[in-house]
C-alpha cells in the first residue's frame, strides 16, 4: 500500500465511524425547560401549540404568587386579580373577563416589573417574564 494512501484510508474510516456512532446513539434529546416535566406527560389541550413550563421550574417568586392564587390571596399589589385584556392576542381568544393577571415580584425592581401570571376561568395558567410579549403555559 503506498504511504500516501494510508492517511486517506484512516480519515475515511474515521468519518464512517463518526456517522455510525451518531446514527446509533438512539437516545432521545434532553428535555428543555419548556417541555413537560416527565416523559409521556400529556400537554392539556389549552396549552398545545405554545411553549410550556412545569410549575416546579418557575422562578421562586412565581411559585409564591401561584400559591397565593391557590389560596385566593391576600395579594401584595392592588392590581392583582384584575382583568387581563389579552390585547396582544398571544393567548387563546375569550370574552373580556375570562383572564386575570397577578404580579410576580421581580427582585430589584422598584415597580411591579415585567413578570406576571395570567389565569383563565377554566384553570389555565400562563407565565410571562417580558410584560406580555410572550407566554408559556404553566403545567401542574
mmCIF file with all atom_site columns, C-alpha atoms in Angstrom:
data_model
loop_
_atom_site.group_PDB
_atom_site.id
_atom_site.type_symbol
_atom_site.label_atom_id
_atom_site.label_alt_id
_atom_site.label_comp_id
_atom_site.label_asym_id
_atom_site.label_entity_id
_atom_site.label_seq_id
_atom_site.pdbx_PDB_ins_code
_atom_site.Cartn_x
_atom_site.Cartn_y
_atom_site.Cartn_z
_atom_site.occupancy
_atom_site.B_iso_or_equiv
_atom_site.pdbx_formal_charge
_atom_site.auth_seq_id
_atom_site.auth_comp_id
_atom_site.auth_asym_id
_atom_site.auth_atom_id
_atom_site.pdbx_PDB_model_num
ATOM 1   C CA . UNK A 1 1   ? 0.000   0.000  0.000  1.00 0.00 ? 1   UNK A CA 1
ATOM 2   C CA . UNK A 1 2   ? 1.502   3.402  -0.955 1.00 0.00 ? 2   UNK A CA 1
ATOM 3   C CA . UNK A 1 3   ? 2.308   5.586  2.091  1.00 0.00 ? 3   UNK A CA 1
ATOM 4   C CA . UNK A 1 4   ? 0.143   8.477  0.815  1.00 0.00 ? 4   UNK A CA 1
ATOM 5   C CA . UNK A 1 5   ? -2.922  6.195  0.752  1.00 0.00 ? 5   UNK A CA 1
ATOM 6   C CA . UNK A 1 6   ? -2.827  5.312  4.484  1.00 0.00 ? 6   UNK A CA 1
ATOM 7   C CA . UNK A 1 7   ? -3.844  8.780  5.853  1.00 0.00 ? 7   UNK A CA 1
ATOM 8   C CA . UNK A 1 8   ? -6.740  8.944  3.378  1.00 0.00 ? 8   UNK A CA 1
ATOM 9   C CA . UNK A 1 9   ? -7.898  5.467  4.380  1.00 0.00 ? 9   UNK A CA 1
ATOM 10  C CA . UNK A 1 10  ? -7.731  6.360  8.080  1.00 0.00 ? 10  UNK A CA 1
ATOM 11  C CA . UNK A 1 11  ? -9.605  9.614  7.509  1.00 0.00 ? 11  UNK A CA 1
ATOM 12  C CA . UNK A 1 12  ? -12.328 7.778  5.583  1.00 0.00 ? 12  UNK A CA 1
ATOM 13  C CA . UNK A 1 13  ? -12.643 5.147  8.313  1.00 0.00 ? 13  UNK A CA 1
ATOM 14  C CA . UNK A 1 14  ? -12.942 7.839  10.999 1.00 0.00 ? 14  UNK A CA 1
ATOM 15  C CA . UNK A 1 15  ? -15.712 9.608  9.065  1.00 0.00 ? 15  UNK A CA 1
ATOM 16  C CA . UNK A 1 16  ? -17.607 6.309  8.659  1.00 0.00 ? 16  UNK A CA 1
ATOM 17  C CA . UNK A 1 17  ? -17.198 5.539  12.360 1.00 0.00 ? 17  UNK A CA 1
ATOM 18  C CA . UNK A 1 18  ? -18.467 9.024  13.355 1.00 0.00 ? 18  UNK A CA 1
ATOM 19  C CA . UNK A 1 19  ? -21.523 8.656  11.105 1.00 0.00 ? 19  UNK A CA 1
ATOM 20  C CA . UNK A 1 20  ? -22.295 5.213  12.511 1.00 0.00 ? 20  UNK A CA 1
ATOM 21  C CA . UNK A 1 21  ? -21.946 6.342  16.106 1.00 0.00 ? 21  UNK A CA 1
ATOM 22  C CA . UNK A 1 22  ? -24.137 9.414  15.538 1.00 0.00 ? 22  UNK A CA 1
ATOM 23  C CA . UNK A 1 23  ? -26.852 7.323  13.911 1.00 0.00 ? 23  UNK A CA 1
ATOM 24  C CA . UNK A 1 24  ? -26.780 4.612  16.554 1.00 0.00 ? 24  UNK A CA 1
ATOM 25  C CA . UNK A 1 25  ? -26.947 6.776  19.656 1.00 0.00 ? 25  UNK A CA 1
ATOM 26  C CA . UNK A 1 26  ? -30.696 6.022  19.927 1.00 0.00 ? 26  UNK A CA 1
ATOM 27  C CA . UNK A 1 27  ? -31.201 8.305  22.923 1.00 0.00 ? 27  UNK A CA 1
ATOM 28  C CA . UNK A 1 28  ? -33.873 10.923 22.992 1.00 0.00 ? 28  UNK A CA 1
ATOM 29  C CA . UNK A 1 29  ? -32.853 14.558 23.294 1.00 0.00 ? 29  UNK A CA 1
ATOM 30  C CA . UNK A 1 30  ? -32.772 16.011 26.800 1.00 0.00 ? 30  UNK A CA 1
ATOM 31  C CA . UNK A 1 31  ? -35.897 17.778 27.987 1.00 0.00 ? 31  UNK A CA 1
ATOM 32  C CA . UNK A 1 32  ? -35.786 21.522 27.535 1.00 0.00 ? 32  UNK A CA 1
ATOM 33  C CA . UNK A 1 33  ? -37.049 23.911 30.216 1.00 0.00 ? 33  UNK A CA 1
ATOM 34  C CA . UNK A 1 34  ? -40.120 24.489 28.062 1.00 0.00 ? 34  UNK A CA 1
ATOM 35  C CA . UNK A 1 35  ? -41.185 20.846 27.878 1.00 0.00 ? 35  UNK A CA 1
ATOM 36  C CA . UNK A 1 36  ? -43.325 18.804 30.278 1.00 0.00 ? 36  UNK A CA 1
ATOM 37  C CA . UNK A 1 37  ? -41.649 17.694 33.489 1.00 0.00 ? 37  UNK A CA 1
ATOM 38  C CA . UNK A 1 38  ? -41.919 13.970 32.888 1.00 0.00 ? 38  UNK A CA 1
ATOM 39  C CA . UNK A 1 39  ? -41.678 11.833 29.768 1.00 0.00 ? 39  UNK A CA 1
ATOM 40  C CA . UNK A 1 40  ? -45.053 10.861 28.447 1.00 0.00 ? 40  UNK A CA 1
ATOM 41  C CA . UNK A 1 41  ? -46.809 13.671 30.305 1.00 0.00 ? 41  UNK A CA 1
ATOM 42  C CA . UNK A 1 42  ? -49.579 14.892 28.071 1.00 0.00 ? 42  UNK A CA 1
ATOM 43  C CA . UNK A 1 43  ? -49.997 18.545 27.358 1.00 0.00 ? 43  UNK A CA 1
ATOM 44  C CA . UNK A 1 44  ? -53.532 19.782 28.093 1.00 0.00 ? 44  UNK A CA 1
ATOM 45  C CA . UNK A 1 45  ? -55.495 20.945 25.059 1.00 0.00 ? 45  UNK A CA 1
ATOM 46  C CA . UNK A 1 46  ? -55.399 24.596 26.165 1.00 0.00 ? 46  UNK A CA 1
ATOM 47  C CA . UNK A 1 47  ? -51.566 24.541 26.179 1.00 0.00 ? 47  UNK A CA 1
ATOM 48  C CA . UNK A 1 48  ? -50.996 22.794 22.853 1.00 0.00 ? 48  UNK A CA 1
ATOM 49  C CA . UNK A 1 49  ? -49.054 24.759 20.294 1.00 0.00 ? 49  UNK A CA 1
ATOM 50  C CA . UNK A 1 50  ? -47.337 27.054 22.774 1.00 0.00 ? 50  UNK A CA 1
ATOM 51  C CA . UNK A 1 51  ? -44.225 26.803 24.935 1.00 0.00 ? 51  UNK A CA 1
ATOM 52  C CA . UNK A 1 52  ? -44.780 25.201 28.325 1.00 0.00 ? 52  UNK A CA 1
ATOM 53  C CA . UNK A 1 53  ? -43.038 25.240 31.679 1.00 0.00 ? 53  UNK A CA 1
ATOM 54  C CA . UNK A 1 54  ? -43.627 22.925 34.656 1.00 0.00 ? 54  UNK A CA 1
ATOM 55  C CA . UNK A 1 55  ? -44.734 24.902 37.716 1.00 0.00 ? 55  UNK A CA 1
ATOM 56  C CA . UNK A 1 56  ? -41.732 23.499 39.571 1.00 0.00 ? 56  UNK A CA 1
ATOM 57  C CA . UNK A 1 57  ? -39.400 25.234 37.061 1.00 0.00 ? 57  UNK A CA 1
ATOM 58  C CA . UNK A 1 58  ? -40.901 28.695 37.531 1.00 0.00 ? 58  UNK A CA 1
ATOM 59  C CA . UNK A 1 59  ? -38.844 31.269 39.447 1.00 0.00 ? 59  UNK A CA 1
ATOM 60  C CA . UNK A 1 60  ? -39.380 31.101 43.208 1.00 0.00 ? 60  UNK A CA 1
ATOM 61  C CA . UNK A 1 61  ? -41.323 34.378 43.146 1.00 0.00 ? 61  UNK A CA 1
ATOM 62  C CA . UNK A 1 62  ? -43.739 32.957 40.552 1.00 0.00 ? 62  UNK A CA 1
ATOM 63  C CA . UNK A 1 63  ? -44.258 29.828 42.653 1.00 0.00 ? 63  UNK A CA 1
ATOM 64  C CA . UNK A 1 64  ? -45.089 32.045 45.646 1.00 0.00 ? 64  UNK A CA 1
ATOM 65  C CA . UNK A 1 65  ? -47.593 34.028 43.556 1.00 0.00 ? 65  UNK A CA 1
ATOM 66  C CA . UNK A 1 66  ? -49.101 30.744 42.343 1.00 0.00 ? 66  UNK A CA 1
ATOM 67  C CA . UNK A 1 67  ? -49.555 29.655 45.976 1.00 0.00 ? 67  UNK A CA 1
ATOM 68  C CA . UNK A 1 68  ? -51.315 32.974 46.726 1.00 0.00 ? 68  UNK A CA 1
ATOM 69  C CA . UNK A 1 69  ? -53.621 32.431 43.749 1.00 0.00 ? 69  UNK A CA 1
ATOM 70  C CA . UNK A 1 70  ? -54.421 28.919 45.009 1.00 0.00 ? 70  UNK A CA 1
ATOM 71  C CA . UNK A 1 71  ? -55.307 30.357 48.446 1.00 0.00 ? 71  UNK A CA 1
ATOM 72  C CA . UNK A 1 72  ? -57.287 33.264 46.999 1.00 0.00 ? 72  UNK A CA 1
ATOM 73  C CA . UNK A 1 73  ? -54.924 35.925 48.368 1.00 0.00 ? 73  UNK A CA 1
ATOM 74  C CA . UNK A 1 74  ? -54.263 38.246 50.010 1.00 0.00 ? 74  UNK A CA 1
ATOM 75  C CA . UNK A 1 75  ? -52.205 39.782 47.216 1.00 0.00 ? 75  UNK A CA 1
ATOM 76  C CA . UNK A 1 76  ? -49.416 42.326 47.688 1.00 0.00 ? 76  UNK A CA 1
ATOM 77  C CA . UNK A 1 77  ? -50.319 44.502 44.683 1.00 0.00 ? 77  UNK A CA 1
ATOM 78  C CA . UNK A 1 78  ? -53.596 46.370 44.224 1.00 0.00 ? 78  UNK A CA 1
ATOM 79  C CA . UNK A 1 79  ? -53.850 45.298 40.555 1.00 0.00 ? 79  UNK A CA 1
ATOM 80  C CA . UNK A 1 80  ? -53.506 41.576 41.353 1.00 0.00 ? 80  UNK A CA 1
ATOM 81  C CA . UNK A 1 81  ? -56.629 39.733 40.249 1.00 0.00 ? 81  UNK A CA 1
ATOM 82  C CA . UNK A 1 82  ? -57.638 42.439 37.779 1.00 0.00 ? 82  UNK A CA 1
ATOM 83  C CA . UNK A 1 83  ? -58.975 41.521 34.346 1.00 0.00 ? 83  UNK A CA 1
ATOM 84  C CA . UNK A 1 84  ? -56.308 40.825 31.742 1.00 0.00 ? 84  UNK A CA 1
ATOM 85  C CA . UNK A 1 85  ? -57.462 42.067 28.346 1.00 0.00 ? 85  UNK A CA 1
ATOM 86  C CA . UNK A 1 86  ? -55.219 39.897 26.121 1.00 0.00 ? 86  UNK A CA 1
ATOM 87  C CA . UNK A 1 87  ? -54.918 42.893 23.783 1.00 0.00 ? 87  UNK A CA 1
ATOM 88  C CA . UNK A 1 88  ? -51.688 41.447 22.355 1.00 0.00 ? 88  UNK A CA 1
ATOM 89  C CA . UNK A 1 89  ? -53.623 38.330 21.320 1.00 0.00 ? 89  UNK A CA 1
ATOM 90  C CA . UNK A 1 90  ? -50.946 35.867 22.478 1.00 0.00 ? 90  UNK A CA 1
ATOM 91  C CA . UNK A 1 91  ? -53.441 33.798 24.463 1.00 0.00 ? 91  UNK A CA 1
ATOM 92  C CA . UNK A 1 92  ? -56.497 31.995 23.072 1.00 0.00 ? 92  UNK A CA 1
ATOM 93  C CA . UNK A 1 93  ? -59.390 34.359 22.355 1.00 0.00 ? 93  UNK A CA 1
ATOM 94  C CA . UNK A 1 94  ? -62.069 34.598 25.036 1.00 0.00 ? 94  UNK A CA 1
ATOM 95  C CA . UNK A 1 95  ? -64.579 37.181 26.185 1.00 0.00 ? 95  UNK A CA 1
ATOM 96  C CA . UNK A 1 96  ? -63.363 40.039 28.338 1.00 0.00 ? 96  UNK A CA 1
ATOM 97  C CA . UNK A 1 97  ? -63.186 38.962 31.966 1.00 0.00 ? 97  UNK A CA 1
ATOM 98  C CA . UNK A 1 98  ? -62.040 35.421 31.178 1.00 0.00 ? 98  UNK A CA 1
ATOM 99  C CA . UNK A 1 99  ? -58.403 36.125 32.126 1.00 0.00 ? 99  UNK A CA 1
ATOM 100 C CA . UNK A 1 100 ? -57.000 37.668 35.313 1.00 0.00 ? 100 UNK A CA 1
ATOM 101 C CA . UNK A 1 101 ? -53.443 38.789 35.983 1.00 0.00 ? 101 UNK A CA 1
ATOM 102 C CA . UNK A 1 102 ? -51.186 38.605 39.029 1.00 0.00 ? 102 UNK A CA 1
ATOM 103 C CA . UNK A 1 103 ? -47.842 40.262 39.638 1.00 0.00 ? 103 UNK A CA 1
ATOM 104 C CA . UNK A 1 104 ? -44.747 38.133 40.070 1.00 0.00 ? 104 UNK A CA 1
ATOM 105 C CA . UNK A 1 105 ? -42.247 40.103 42.135 1.00 0.00 ? 105 UNK A CA 1
ATOM 106 C CA . UNK A 1 106 ? -39.072 40.998 40.253 1.00 0.00 ? 106 UNK A CA 1
ATOM 107 C CA . UNK A 1 107 ? -36.094 41.310 42.619 1.00 0.00 ? 107 UNK A CA 1
ATOM 108 C CA . UNK A 1 108 ? -34.516 44.753 42.380 1.00 0.00 ? 108 UNK A CA 1
ATOM 109 C CA . UNK A 1 109 ? -37.458 46.314 40.536 1.00 0.00 ? 109 UNK A CA 1
ATOM 110 C CA . UNK A 1 110 ? -38.922 49.484 42.017 1.00 0.00 ? 110 UNK A CA 1
ATOM 111 C CA . UNK A 1 111 ? -42.301 48.867 40.399 1.00 0.00 ? 111 UNK A CA 1
ATOM 112 C CA . UNK A 1 112 ? -44.349 45.785 39.519 1.00 0.00 ? 112 UNK A CA 1
ATOM 113 C CA . UNK A 1 113 ? -41.734 44.686 36.999 1.00 0.00 ? 113 UNK A CA 1
ATOM 114 C CA . UNK A 1 114 ? -42.436 42.666 33.848 1.00 0.00 ? 114 UNK A CA 1
ATOM 115 C CA . UNK A 1 115 ? -43.334 39.271 35.263 1.00 0.00 ? 115 UNK A CA 1
ATOM 116 C CA . UNK A 1 116 ? -46.940 38.094 35.539 1.00 0.00 ? 116 UNK A CA 1
ATOM 117 C CA . UNK A 1 117 ? -49.092 35.020 35.944 1.00 0.00 ? 117 UNK A CA 1
ATOM 118 C CA . UNK A 1 118 ? -52.330 35.086 33.984 1.00 0.00 ? 118 UNK A CA 1
ATOM 119 C CA . UNK A 1 119 ? -55.125 32.682 34.852 1.00 0.00 ? 119 UNK A CA 1
ATOM 120 C CA . UNK A 1 120 ? -58.072 31.599 32.754 1.00 0.00 ? 120 UNK A CA 1
ATOM 121 C CA . UNK A 1 121 ? -61.552 30.851 34.034 1.00 0.00 ? 121 UNK A CA 1
ATOM 122 C CA . UNK A 1 122 ? -61.171 27.134 33.206 1.00 0.00 ? 122 UNK A CA 1
ATOM 123 C CA . UNK A 1 123 ? -57.968 26.716 35.243 1.00 0.00 ? 123 UNK A CA 1
ATOM 124 C CA . UNK A 1 124 ? -55.370 27.674 32.663 1.00 0.00 ? 124 UNK A CA 1
ATOM 125 C CA . UNK A 1 125 ? -52.230 29.366 33.948 1.00 0.00 ? 125 UNK A CA 1
ATOM 126 C CA . UNK A 1 126 ? -49.751 31.292 31.813 1.00 0.00 ? 126 UNK A CA 1
ATOM 127 C CA . UNK A 1 127 ? -46.426 32.896 32.755 1.00 0.00 ? 127 UNK A CA 1
ATOM 128 C CA . UNK A 1 128 ? -44.748 35.879 31.118 1.00 0.00 ? 128 UNK A CA 1
ATOM 129 C CA . UNK A 1 129 ? -41.447 37.397 32.116 1.00 0.00 ? 129 UNK A CA 1
ATOM 130 C CA . UNK A 1 130 ? -41.415 40.059 29.382 1.00 0.00 ? 130 UNK A CA 1
ATOM 131 C CA . UNK A 1 131 ? -44.603 42.029 30.113 1.00 0.00 ? 131 UNK A CA 1
ATOM 132 C CA . UNK A 1 132 ? -46.959 40.123 27.810 1.00 0.00 ? 132 UNK A CA 1
ATOM 133 C CA . UNK A 1 133 ? -44.634 39.853 24.777 1.00 0.00 ? 133 UNK A CA 1
ATOM 134 C CA . UNK A 1 134 ? -44.614 36.074 25.164 1.00 0.00 ? 134 UNK A CA 1
ATOM 135 C CA . UNK A 1 135 ? -46.260 33.434 27.347 1.00 0.00 ? 135 UNK A CA 1
ATOM 136 C CA . UNK A 1 136 ? -45.576 29.903 28.479 1.00 0.00 ? 136 UNK A CA 1
ATOM 137 C CA . UNK A 1 137 ? -48.369 27.602 29.625 1.00 0.00 ? 137 UNK A CA 1
ATOM 138 C CA . UNK A 1 138 ? -47.728 26.519 33.226 1.00 0.00 ? 138 UNK A CA 1
ATOM 139 C CA . UNK A 1 139 ? -48.135 22.762 33.665 1.00 0.00 ? 139 UNK A CA 1
ATOM 140 C CA . UNK A 1 140 ? -49.060 21.389 37.086 1.00 0.00 ? 140 UNK A CA 1
#
